[in-house]
mmCIF file of C-alpha atoms (C1' of nucleotides) in Angstrom:
data_model
loop_
_atom_site.group_PDB
_atom_site.id
_atom_site.type_symbol
_atom_site.label_atom_id
_atom_site.label_comp_id
_atom_site.label_asym_id
_atom_site.label_seq_id
_atom_site.Cartn_x
_atom_site.Cartn_y
_atom_site.Cartn_z
ATOM 1 C CA UNK A 282 60.894 -17.153 37.933
ATOM 2 C CA UNK A 283 59.607 -20.365 36.262
ATOM 3 C CA UNK A 284 56.494 -20.318 34.146
ATOM 4 C CA UNK A 285 54.870 -22.248 36.976
ATOM 5 C CA UNK A 286 55.809 -19.456 39.444
ATOM 6 C CA UNK A 287 54.271 -16.922 37.082
ATOM 7 C CA UNK A 288 51.113 -18.842 36.585
ATOM 8 C CA UNK A 289 50.882 -19.261 40.370
ATOM 9 C CA UNK A 290 51.309 -15.532 41.041
ATOM 10 C CA UNK A 291 48.877 -14.513 38.244
ATOM 11 C CA UNK A 292 46.147 -16.797 39.499
ATOM 12 C CA UNK A 293 46.752 -15.436 43.157
ATOM 13 C CA UNK A 294 46.629 -11.840 42.011
ATOM 14 C CA UNK A 295 43.505 -12.365 39.858
ATOM 15 C CA UNK A 296 41.775 -14.018 42.671
ATOM 16 C CA UNK A 297 42.584 -11.136 44.932
ATOM 17 C CA UNK A 298 41.310 -8.603 42.459
ATOM 18 C CA UNK A 299 38.176 -10.495 41.825
ATOM 19 C CA UNK A 300 37.409 -10.825 45.459
ATOM 20 C CA UNK A 301 38.059 -7.229 46.252
ATOM 21 C CA UNK A 302 36.068 -6.013 43.309
ATOM 22 C CA UNK A 303 33.137 -8.154 44.421
ATOM 23 C CA UNK A 304 33.284 -6.921 48.042
ATOM 24 C CA UNK A 305 33.594 -3.330 46.890
ATOM 25 C CA UNK A 306 30.614 -3.593 44.776
ATOM 26 C CA UNK A 307 28.722 -5.175 47.584
ATOM 27 C CA UNK A 308 29.520 -2.429 49.865
ATOM 28 C CA UNK A 309 28.644 0.118 47.332
ATOM 29 C CA UNK A 310 25.357 -1.450 46.591
ATOM 30 C CA UNK A 311 24.247 -2.262 50.072
ATOM 31 C CA UNK A 312 25.418 0.936 51.776
ATOM 32 C CA UNK A 313 26.671 3.281 49.135
ATOM 33 C CA UNK A 314 30.123 3.823 50.383
ATOM 34 C CA UNK A 315 33.535 2.724 49.427
ATOM 35 C CA UNK A 316 35.871 0.356 51.270
ATOM 36 C CA UNK A 317 38.022 3.205 52.212
ATOM 37 C CA UNK A 318 35.105 5.154 53.658
ATOM 38 C CA UNK A 319 33.981 1.970 55.568
ATOM 39 C CA UNK A 320 37.396 1.768 57.182
ATOM 40 C CA UNK A 321 37.158 5.329 58.345
ATOM 41 C CA UNK A 322 33.684 4.845 59.752
ATOM 42 C CA UNK A 323 34.734 1.750 61.784
ATOM 43 C CA UNK A 324 37.837 3.204 62.953
ATOM 44 C CA UNK A 325 36.579 6.667 63.943
ATOM 45 C CA UNK A 326 34.635 5.448 67.034
ATOM 46 C CA UNK A 327 35.610 8.590 68.998
ATOM 47 C CA UNK A 328 36.795 12.061 68.148
ATOM 48 C CA UNK A 329 40.421 11.966 66.838
ATOM 49 C CA UNK A 330 43.019 13.962 65.315
ATOM 50 C CA UNK A 331 43.689 13.408 61.661
ATOM 51 C CA UNK A 332 47.216 12.199 62.419
ATOM 52 C CA UNK A 333 45.831 9.688 64.782
ATOM 53 C CA UNK A 334 43.336 8.307 62.404
ATOM 54 C CA UNK A 335 45.958 8.127 59.683
ATOM 55 C CA UNK A 336 48.156 6.169 61.927
ATOM 56 C CA UNK A 337 45.400 3.819 62.977
ATOM 57 C CA UNK A 338 44.592 3.044 59.295
ATOM 58 C CA UNK A 339 48.231 2.943 58.219
ATOM 59 C CA UNK A 340 47.366 5.706 55.673
ATOM 60 C CA UNK A 341 49.053 8.833 54.835
ATOM 61 C CA UNK A 342 47.563 12.034 56.135
ATOM 62 C CA UNK A 343 46.962 13.680 52.769
ATOM 63 C CA UNK A 344 44.767 10.501 51.841
ATOM 64 C CA UNK A 345 42.814 10.813 55.070
ATOM 65 C CA UNK A 346 42.368 14.501 54.685
ATOM 66 C CA UNK A 347 41.026 14.187 51.142
ATOM 67 C CA UNK A 348 38.631 11.523 52.127
ATOM 68 C CA UNK A 349 37.333 13.462 55.102
ATOM 69 C CA UNK A 350 36.588 16.306 52.756
ATOM 70 C CA UNK A 351 34.458 14.175 50.652
ATOM 71 C CA UNK A 352 32.798 12.354 53.512
ATOM 72 C CA UNK A 353 32.182 15.795 55.305
ATOM 73 C CA UNK A 354 30.313 16.972 52.013
ATOM 74 C CA UNK A 355 28.064 13.915 52.431
ATOM 75 C CA UNK A 356 27.468 14.418 56.107
ATOM 76 C CA UNK A 357 29.087 11.460 57.338
ATOM 77 C CA UNK A 358 31.953 13.234 59.310
ATOM 78 C CA UNK A 359 32.466 16.548 60.888
ATOM 79 C CA UNK A 360 35.583 18.511 61.539
ATOM 80 C CA UNK A 361 35.133 20.386 64.968
ATOM 81 C CA UNK A 362 35.711 23.976 64.654
ATOM 82 C CA UNK A 363 38.875 24.975 66.425
ATOM 83 C CA UNK A 364 38.139 25.205 70.120
ATOM 84 C CA UNK A 365 38.061 28.506 71.874
ATOM 85 C CA UNK A 366 41.124 27.731 73.775
ATOM 86 C CA UNK A 367 42.998 27.331 70.702
ATOM 87 C CA UNK A 368 43.209 23.539 70.970
ATOM 88 C CA UNK A 369 42.369 21.656 67.833
ATOM 89 C CA UNK A 370 39.798 19.063 68.724
ATOM 90 C CA UNK A 371 39.752 17.062 65.664
ATOM 91 C CA UNK A 372 37.091 15.087 63.663
ATOM 92 C CA UNK A 373 34.450 12.925 64.427
ATOM 93 C CA UNK A 374 31.320 10.829 63.016
ATOM 94 C CA UNK A 375 28.034 12.595 62.623
ATOM 95 C CA UNK A 376 24.949 10.793 63.865
ATOM 96 C CA UNK A 377 24.310 9.727 60.214
ATOM 97 C CA UNK A 378 27.915 8.410 60.230
ATOM 98 C CA UNK A 379 27.425 6.316 63.322
ATOM 99 C CA UNK A 380 24.315 4.870 61.884
ATOM 100 C CA UNK A 381 25.908 3.858 58.675
ATOM 101 C CA UNK A 382 28.887 2.430 60.527
ATOM 102 C CA UNK A 383 26.516 0.082 62.346
ATOM 103 C CA UNK A 384 24.684 -1.086 59.366
ATOM 104 C CA UNK A 385 27.715 -1.199 57.056
ATOM 105 C CA UNK A 386 29.580 -3.427 59.532
ATOM 106 C CA UNK A 387 26.600 -5.866 59.423
ATOM 107 C CA UNK A 388 26.228 -5.915 55.689
ATOM 108 C CA UNK A 389 29.897 -5.999 54.812
ATOM 109 C CA UNK A 390 30.547 -8.556 57.428
ATOM 110 C CA UNK A 391 27.858 -10.838 55.979
ATOM 111 C CA UNK A 392 29.344 -10.432 52.605
ATOM 112 C CA UNK A 393 32.817 -11.274 53.733
ATOM 113 C CA UNK A 394 31.560 -14.373 55.449
ATOM 114 C CA UNK A 395 29.602 -15.538 52.383
ATOM 115 C CA UNK A 396 32.314 -14.666 49.833
ATOM 116 C CA UNK A 397 35.258 -15.851 51.619
ATOM 117 C CA UNK A 398 35.261 -17.293 54.996
ATOM 118 C CA UNK A 399 32.604 -19.922 54.423
ATOM 119 C CA UNK A 400 34.567 -21.155 51.428
ATOM 120 C CA UNK A 401 37.932 -21.538 53.275
ATOM 121 C CA UNK A 402 38.880 -24.940 54.520
ATOM 122 C CA UNK A 403 40.558 -24.791 57.946
ATOM 123 C CA UNK A 404 43.977 -25.635 56.223
ATOM 124 C CA UNK A 405 43.556 -22.830 53.924
ATOM 125 C CA UNK A 406 42.533 -20.483 56.618
ATOM 126 C CA UNK A 407 45.405 -21.142 58.803
ATOM 127 C CA UNK A 408 48.137 -21.056 55.998
ATOM 128 C CA UNK A 409 46.607 -17.686 55.097
ATOM 129 C CA UNK A 410 46.689 -16.533 58.504
ATOM 130 C CA UNK A 411 50.289 -17.413 59.125
ATOM 131 C CA UNK A 412 51.366 -15.990 55.933
ATOM 132 C CA UNK A 413 49.695 -12.788 56.498
ATOM 133 C CA UNK A 414 51.105 -12.387 60.061
ATOM 134 C CA UNK A 415 54.546 -13.202 58.785
ATOM 135 C CA UNK A 416 54.506 -10.615 56.097
ATOM 136 C CA UNK A 417 53.007 -7.753 58.275
ATOM 137 C CA UNK A 418 55.602 -8.491 60.837
ATOM 138 C CA UNK A 419 58.305 -8.494 58.294
ATOM 139 C CA UNK A 420 57.208 -5.373 56.345
ATOM 140 C CA UNK A 421 55.664 -3.158 59.074
ATOM 141 C CA UNK A 422 56.647 -4.362 62.422
ATOM 142 C CA UNK A 423 54.945 -1.396 64.076
ATOM 143 C CA UNK B 89 31.452 -12.243 62.108
ATOM 144 C CA UNK B 90 33.212 -12.759 65.300
ATOM 145 C CA UNK B 91 36.036 -10.547 66.388
ATOM 146 C CA UNK B 92 38.474 -13.296 65.564
ATOM 147 C CA UNK B 93 37.073 -13.320 62.126
ATOM 148 C CA UNK B 94 37.503 -9.667 61.792
ATOM 149 C CA UNK B 95 41.008 -9.814 63.043
ATOM 150 C CA UNK B 96 41.921 -12.474 60.483
ATOM 151 C CA UNK B 97 40.299 -10.588 57.767
ATOM 152 C CA UNK B 98 42.104 -7.273 58.697
ATOM 153 C CA UNK B 99 45.455 -8.913 59.025
ATOM 154 C CA UNK B 100 45.003 -10.710 55.648
ATOM 155 C CA UNK B 101 43.976 -7.460 53.728
ATOM 156 C CA UNK B 102 46.747 -5.585 55.360
ATOM 157 C CA UNK B 103 49.324 -8.107 54.382
ATOM 158 C CA UNK B 104 47.905 -7.814 50.938
ATOM 159 C CA UNK B 105 48.024 -4.135 50.723
ATOM 160 C CA UNK B 106 51.703 -4.049 52.183
ATOM 161 C CA UNK B 107 52.687 -6.557 49.625
ATOM 162 C CA UNK B 108 51.133 -4.790 46.579
ATOM 163 C CA UNK B 109 52.686 -1.546 47.756
ATOM 164 C CA UNK B 110 55.923 -2.835 47.974
ATOM 165 C CA UNK B 111 55.939 -4.517 44.635
ATOM 166 C CA UNK B 112 54.520 -1.370 43.036
ATOM 167 C CA UNK B 113 57.250 0.592 44.324
ATOM 168 C CA UNK B 114 59.918 -1.714 43.179
ATOM 169 C CA UNK B 115 58.696 -1.696 39.765
ATOM 170 C CA UNK B 116 58.325 2.173 39.823
ATOM 171 C CA UNK B 117 61.894 2.418 41.110
ATOM 172 C CA UNK B 118 63.477 -0.259 38.945
ATOM 173 C CA UNK B 119 61.647 0.306 35.679
ATOM 174 C CA UNK B 120 59.518 3.474 36.024
ATOM 175 C CA UNK B 121 56.280 1.871 35.187
ATOM 176 C CA UNK B 122 53.112 0.860 37.191
ATOM 177 C CA UNK B 123 51.802 -2.599 37.562
ATOM 178 C CA UNK B 124 49.092 -2.130 35.096
ATOM 179 C CA UNK B 125 51.712 -0.898 32.526
ATOM 180 C CA UNK B 126 53.755 -3.956 33.185
ATOM 181 C CA UNK B 127 50.770 -6.127 32.472
ATOM 182 C CA UNK B 128 50.241 -4.428 29.167
ATOM 183 C CA UNK B 129 53.915 -4.913 28.184
ATOM 184 C CA UNK B 130 53.998 -8.529 28.797
ATOM 185 C CA UNK B 131 50.639 -9.211 27.329
ATOM 186 C CA UNK B 132 50.922 -7.063 24.155
ATOM 187 C CA UNK B 133 53.622 -9.481 22.626
ATOM 188 C CA UNK B 134 52.084 -9.075 18.907
ATOM 189 C CA UNK B 135 49.823 -6.554 17.486
ATOM 190 C CA UNK B 136 46.292 -6.665 18.792
ATOM 191 C CA UNK B 137 43.049 -5.011 18.804
ATOM 192 C CA UNK B 138 42.003 -3.158 22.006
ATOM 193 C CA UNK B 139 39.232 -5.594 22.655
ATOM 194 C CA UNK B 140 41.492 -8.478 22.418
ATOM 195 C CA UNK B 141 43.996 -6.953 24.905
ATOM 196 C CA UNK B 142 41.277 -6.064 27.206
ATOM 197 C CA UNK B 143 39.940 -9.779 27.179
ATOM 198 C CA UNK B 144 43.423 -11.111 27.710
ATOM 199 C CA UNK B 145 43.768 -8.789 30.777
ATOM 200 C CA UNK B 146 40.372 -9.314 32.149
ATOM 201 C CA UNK B 147 39.875 -5.476 32.044
ATOM 202 C CA UNK B 148 37.358 -3.095 30.685
ATOM 203 C CA UNK B 149 38.103 -1.576 27.312
ATOM 204 C CA UNK B 150 37.885 1.957 28.631
ATOM 205 C CA UNK B 151 40.614 1.319 31.097
ATOM 206 C CA UNK B 152 42.914 -0.163 28.327
ATOM 207 C CA UNK B 153 42.075 2.803 26.076
ATOM 208 C CA UNK B 154 42.953 5.391 28.835
ATOM 209 C CA UNK B 155 46.070 3.515 29.696
ATOM 210 C CA UNK B 156 47.072 3.106 26.029
ATOM 211 C CA UNK B 157 46.827 6.827 25.694
ATOM 212 C CA UNK B 158 49.144 7.537 28.544
ATOM 213 C CA UNK B 159 51.673 4.817 27.328
ATOM 214 C CA UNK B 160 51.565 6.196 23.876
ATOM 215 C CA UNK B 161 52.531 9.531 25.116
ATOM 216 C CA UNK B 162 55.625 7.949 26.625
ATOM 217 C CA UNK B 163 56.574 6.036 23.598
ATOM 218 C CA UNK B 164 55.929 2.635 24.785
ATOM 219 C CA UNK B 165 52.917 1.669 22.613
ATOM 220 C CA UNK B 166 51.691 2.771 19.218
ATOM 221 C CA UNK B 167 48.356 2.720 17.562
ATOM 222 C CA UNK B 168 48.653 1.823 14.013
ATOM 223 C CA UNK B 169 47.065 4.320 11.611
ATOM 224 C CA UNK B 170 44.072 2.770 9.990
ATOM 225 C CA UNK B 171 45.255 0.493 7.182
ATOM 226 C CA UNK B 172 44.693 1.568 3.671
ATOM 227 C CA UNK B 173 42.199 -1.323 3.046
ATOM 228 C CA UNK B 174 40.020 0.037 5.787
ATOM 229 C CA UNK B 175 41.085 -2.742 8.213
ATOM 230 C CA UNK B 176 41.876 -1.574 11.696
ATOM 231 C CA UNK B 177 45.100 -3.159 12.508
ATOM 232 C CA UNK B 178 45.383 -2.370 16.186
ATOM 233 C CA UNK B 179 48.000 -1.702 18.780
ATOM 234 C CA UNK B 180 51.540 -2.676 19.322
ATOM 235 C CA UNK B 181 54.643 -2.195 21.315
ATOM 236 C CA UNK B 182 57.307 0.135 20.147
ATOM 237 C CA UNK B 183 61.084 -0.979 20.249
ATOM 238 C CA UNK B 184 61.396 0.912 23.410
ATOM 239 C CA UNK B 185 58.272 -0.839 24.826
ATOM 240 C CA UNK B 186 59.727 -4.371 23.865
ATOM 241 C CA UNK B 187 63.016 -3.432 25.667
ATOM 242 C CA UNK B 188 61.253 -2.450 28.680
ATOM 243 C CA UNK B 189 59.006 -5.551 28.664
ATOM 244 C CA UNK B 190 62.101 -7.593 28.693
ATOM 245 C CA UNK B 191 63.985 -5.907 31.562
ATOM 246 C CA UNK B 192 60.993 -5.315 33.617
ATOM 247 C CA UNK B 193 60.082 -8.920 33.474
ATOM 248 C CA UNK B 194 63.387 -9.853 35.043
ATOM 249 C CA UNK B 195 63.311 -7.131 37.623
ATOM 250 C CA UNK B 196 59.791 -7.724 38.775
ATOM 251 C CA UNK B 197 60.210 -11.375 38.686
ATOM 252 C CA UNK B 198 63.083 -10.988 40.973
ATOM 253 C CA UNK B 199 61.216 -8.754 43.259
ATOM 254 C CA UNK B 200 58.270 -11.339 43.525
ATOM 255 C CA UNK B 201 60.614 -14.123 44.238
ATOM 256 C CA UNK B 202 62.375 -12.359 46.972
ATOM 257 C CA UNK B 203 59.320 -10.732 48.592
ATOM 258 C CA UNK B 204 56.725 -13.586 48.304
ATOM 259 C CA UNK B 205 57.784 -16.951 46.857
ATOM 260 C CA UNK B 206 60.926 -17.433 48.884
ATOM 261 C CA UNK B 207 58.971 -16.710 52.030
ATOM 262 C CA UNK B 208 56.233 -19.160 51.434
ATOM 263 C CA UNK B 209 56.273 -22.629 53.061
ATOM 264 C CA UNK B 210 55.132 -25.468 50.867
ATOM 265 C CA UNK B 211 51.858 -25.792 52.727
ATOM 266 C CA UNK B 212 51.211 -22.099 52.505
ATOM 267 C CA UNK B 213 51.873 -22.101 48.815
ATOM 268 C CA UNK B 214 49.470 -25.052 48.129
ATOM 269 C CA UNK B 215 46.756 -23.489 50.258
ATOM 270 C CA UNK B 216 46.974 -20.146 48.583
ATOM 271 C CA UNK B 217 47.094 -21.947 45.148
ATOM 272 C CA UNK B 218 44.039 -23.998 45.844
ATOM 273 C CA UNK B 219 42.062 -21.074 47.191
ATOM 274 C CA UNK B 220 42.984 -18.762 44.391
ATOM 275 C CA UNK B 221 41.939 -21.423 41.850
ATOM 276 C CA UNK B 222 38.579 -22.024 43.501
ATOM 277 C CA UNK B 223 37.711 -18.447 43.678
ATOM 278 C CA UNK B 224 38.644 -17.670 40.196
ATOM 279 C CA UNK B 225 36.629 -20.633 39.091
ATOM 280 C CA UNK B 226 33.636 -19.495 41.163
ATOM 281 C CA UNK B 227 33.708 -15.884 40.299
ATOM 282 C CA UNK B 228 34.836 -15.777 36.711
ATOM 283 C CA UNK B 229 34.675 -19.244 35.175
ATOM 284 C CA UNK B 230 35.587 -17.845 31.781
ATOM 285 C "C1'" DC C 232 59.469 39.308 73.561
ATOM 286 C "C1'" DC C 233 60.480 37.971 68.821
ATOM 287 C "C1'" DC C 234 61.835 34.734 65.489
ATOM 288 C "C1'" DC C 235 62.153 30.388 63.850
ATOM 289 C "C1'" DA C 236 62.031 25.672 63.291
ATOM 290 C "C1'" DA C 237 58.996 21.560 63.530
ATOM 291 C "C1'" DG C 238 54.855 19.387 63.185
ATOM 292 C "C1'" DA C 239 49.923 19.033 61.849
ATOM 293 C "C1'" DG C 240 46.763 19.711 58.373
ATOM 294 C "C1'" DT C 241 45.451 21.173 53.692
ATOM 295 C "C1'" DT C 242 45.701 21.890 48.987
ATOM 296 C "C1'" DG C 243 47.062 21.054 44.073
ATOM 297 C "C1'" DA C 244 48.980 18.367 40.411
ATOM 298 C "C1'" DT C 245 49.124 14.139 38.342
ATOM 299 C "C1'" DA C 246 47.816 9.142 37.600
ATOM 300 C "C1'" DC C 247 44.685 5.794 37.709
ATOM 301 C "C1'" DG C 248 40.054 2.852 37.422
ATOM 302 C "C1'" DT C 249 35.106 3.100 36.508
ATOM 303 C "C1'" DC C 250 30.899 4.329 34.683
ATOM 304 C "C1'" DA C 251 28.060 6.306 31.180
ATOM 305 C "C1'" DA C 252 27.710 8.725 26.830
ATOM 306 C "C1'" DC C 253 29.323 9.286 22.575
ATOM 307 C "C1'" DT C 254 31.325 8.315 17.563
ATOM 308 C "C1'" DC C 255 32.539 5.563 13.912
ATOM 309 C "C1'" DT C 256 32.179 1.723 10.919
ATOM 310 C "C1'" DA C 257 30.547 -2.509 8.936
ATOM 311 C "C1'" DG C 258 27.219 -5.543 7.943
ATOM 312 C "C1'" DC C 259 22.612 -6.583 7.505
ATOM 313 C "C1'" DT C 260 17.652 -5.511 6.015
ATOM 314 C "C1'" DT C 261 14.426 -4.243 3.056
ATOM 315 C "C1'" DA D 164 21.106 1.763 -2.360
ATOM 316 C "C1'" DA D 165 19.314 4.092 2.112
ATOM 317 C "C1'" DG D 166 18.893 3.273 6.732
ATOM 318 C "C1'" DC D 167 19.505 0.773 10.791
ATOM 319 C "C1'" DT D 168 21.778 -1.703 14.299
ATOM 320 C "C1'" DA D 169 25.551 -3.765 16.777
ATOM 321 C "C1'" DG D 170 29.935 -3.634 18.128
ATOM 322 C "C1'" DA D 171 34.394 -1.460 18.656
ATOM 323 C "C1'" DG D 172 36.823 2.284 20.504
ATOM 324 C "C1'" DT D 173 37.222 6.799 22.513
ATOM 325 C "C1'" DT D 174 36.054 10.463 25.647
ATOM 326 C "C1'" DG D 175 34.501 12.948 29.843
ATOM 327 C "C1'" DA D 176 33.174 13.125 34.570
ATOM 328 C "C1'" DC D 177 34.051 11.406 38.881
ATOM 329 C "C1'" DG D 178 36.105 9.273 42.977
ATOM 330 C "C1'" DT D 179 40.209 8.014 44.435
ATOM 331 C "C1'" DA D 180 45.658 7.486 45.706
ATOM 332 C "C1'" DT D 181 50.272 9.625 46.066
ATOM 333 C "C1'" DC D 182 53.553 13.112 46.094
ATOM 334 C "C1'" DA D 183 55.196 17.679 46.821
ATOM 335 C "C1'" DA D 184 54.356 22.160 48.155
ATOM 336 C "C1'" DC D 185 51.986 25.172 51.139
ATOM 337 C "C1'" DT D 186 49.822 27.251 55.450
ATOM 338 C "C1'" DC D 187 49.193 27.519 60.210
ATOM 339 C "C1'" DT D 188 50.214 26.844 64.874
ATOM 340 C "C1'" DT D 189 53.027 26.056 68.578
ATOM 341 C "C1'" DG D 190 56.952 25.722 71.428
ATOM 342 C "C1'" DG D 191 61.636 26.648 72.142
ATOM 343 C "C1'" DG D 192 66.020 29.440 71.734
ATOM 344 C "C1'" DG D 193 67.930 33.897 71.546
#
DNA sequence: CCCCAAGAGTTGATACGTCAACTCTAGCTT
DNA sequence: AAGCTAGAGTTGACGTATCAACTCTTGGGG
């Protein structure tokens, strides 16, 4: 790696970190939740199993389980008690969770638009899109 | 935010996460250190104060202090005992730390080149470079 | 029918980042 | 010189991510 390569890489990663930090703080400030919690809220649109949610998010089951435990304590999600027939029915949002999902989507979307999308030129957007798609395809074709 | 905007954003962030995860694992596998530790190793080329290192990295002092405590336990860095004259002399790499810094730079650089740089078209690279520079300038002009 | 193997989910240990509170020192004020 | 304040550094608490170990259920052989 040449010094220019390192400089390019450092700047890129620095921009990335600054952006994520700004968005995280916005979400925390406006809605009182973390980005991970936001992801759960918008993904859990219907009752699911833990494994299903983990797959949808591309996360590890353990991470989902820990996060659900914390969200459950705050009344955002619920684990349904094992059904009488012995079937596990899974997890779902509470009414409070659904309400938050709605308002957080609005607030977070506005932040993203303002901090990122509005500042992108069409060429930048298409280059980033193509790079992202290629990388996802290469690393995680599923 | 339109559904296309959300899809664009989700793909971008997903690519970012996959990339960082891959590089982190490579660094851990090849050198036994985290990305944060790598940053300290390459930045701490001479004895410094904690605050100076924190500024250079753009991190908070507390984070640096915690990380130094962990790295010290593993023999990578040392806090110099307060000098006789009452001057604080700060922190530095051990010989082991210097050795690791050298080899990790090589290994990590090769991973970055292979996973990222070699896969970028010139247009993608220049779009990403310009976006990164603009964002860093906007958010953290220092 | 019993046992066991596989999968789902949870838990605990450890590492990490952030925030706020704390300690210590040095330089300044009076 | 005594006290105060500002800045540096550390620590503790908490939320979070990852890994491995564990439990529980279930479904399939014997």
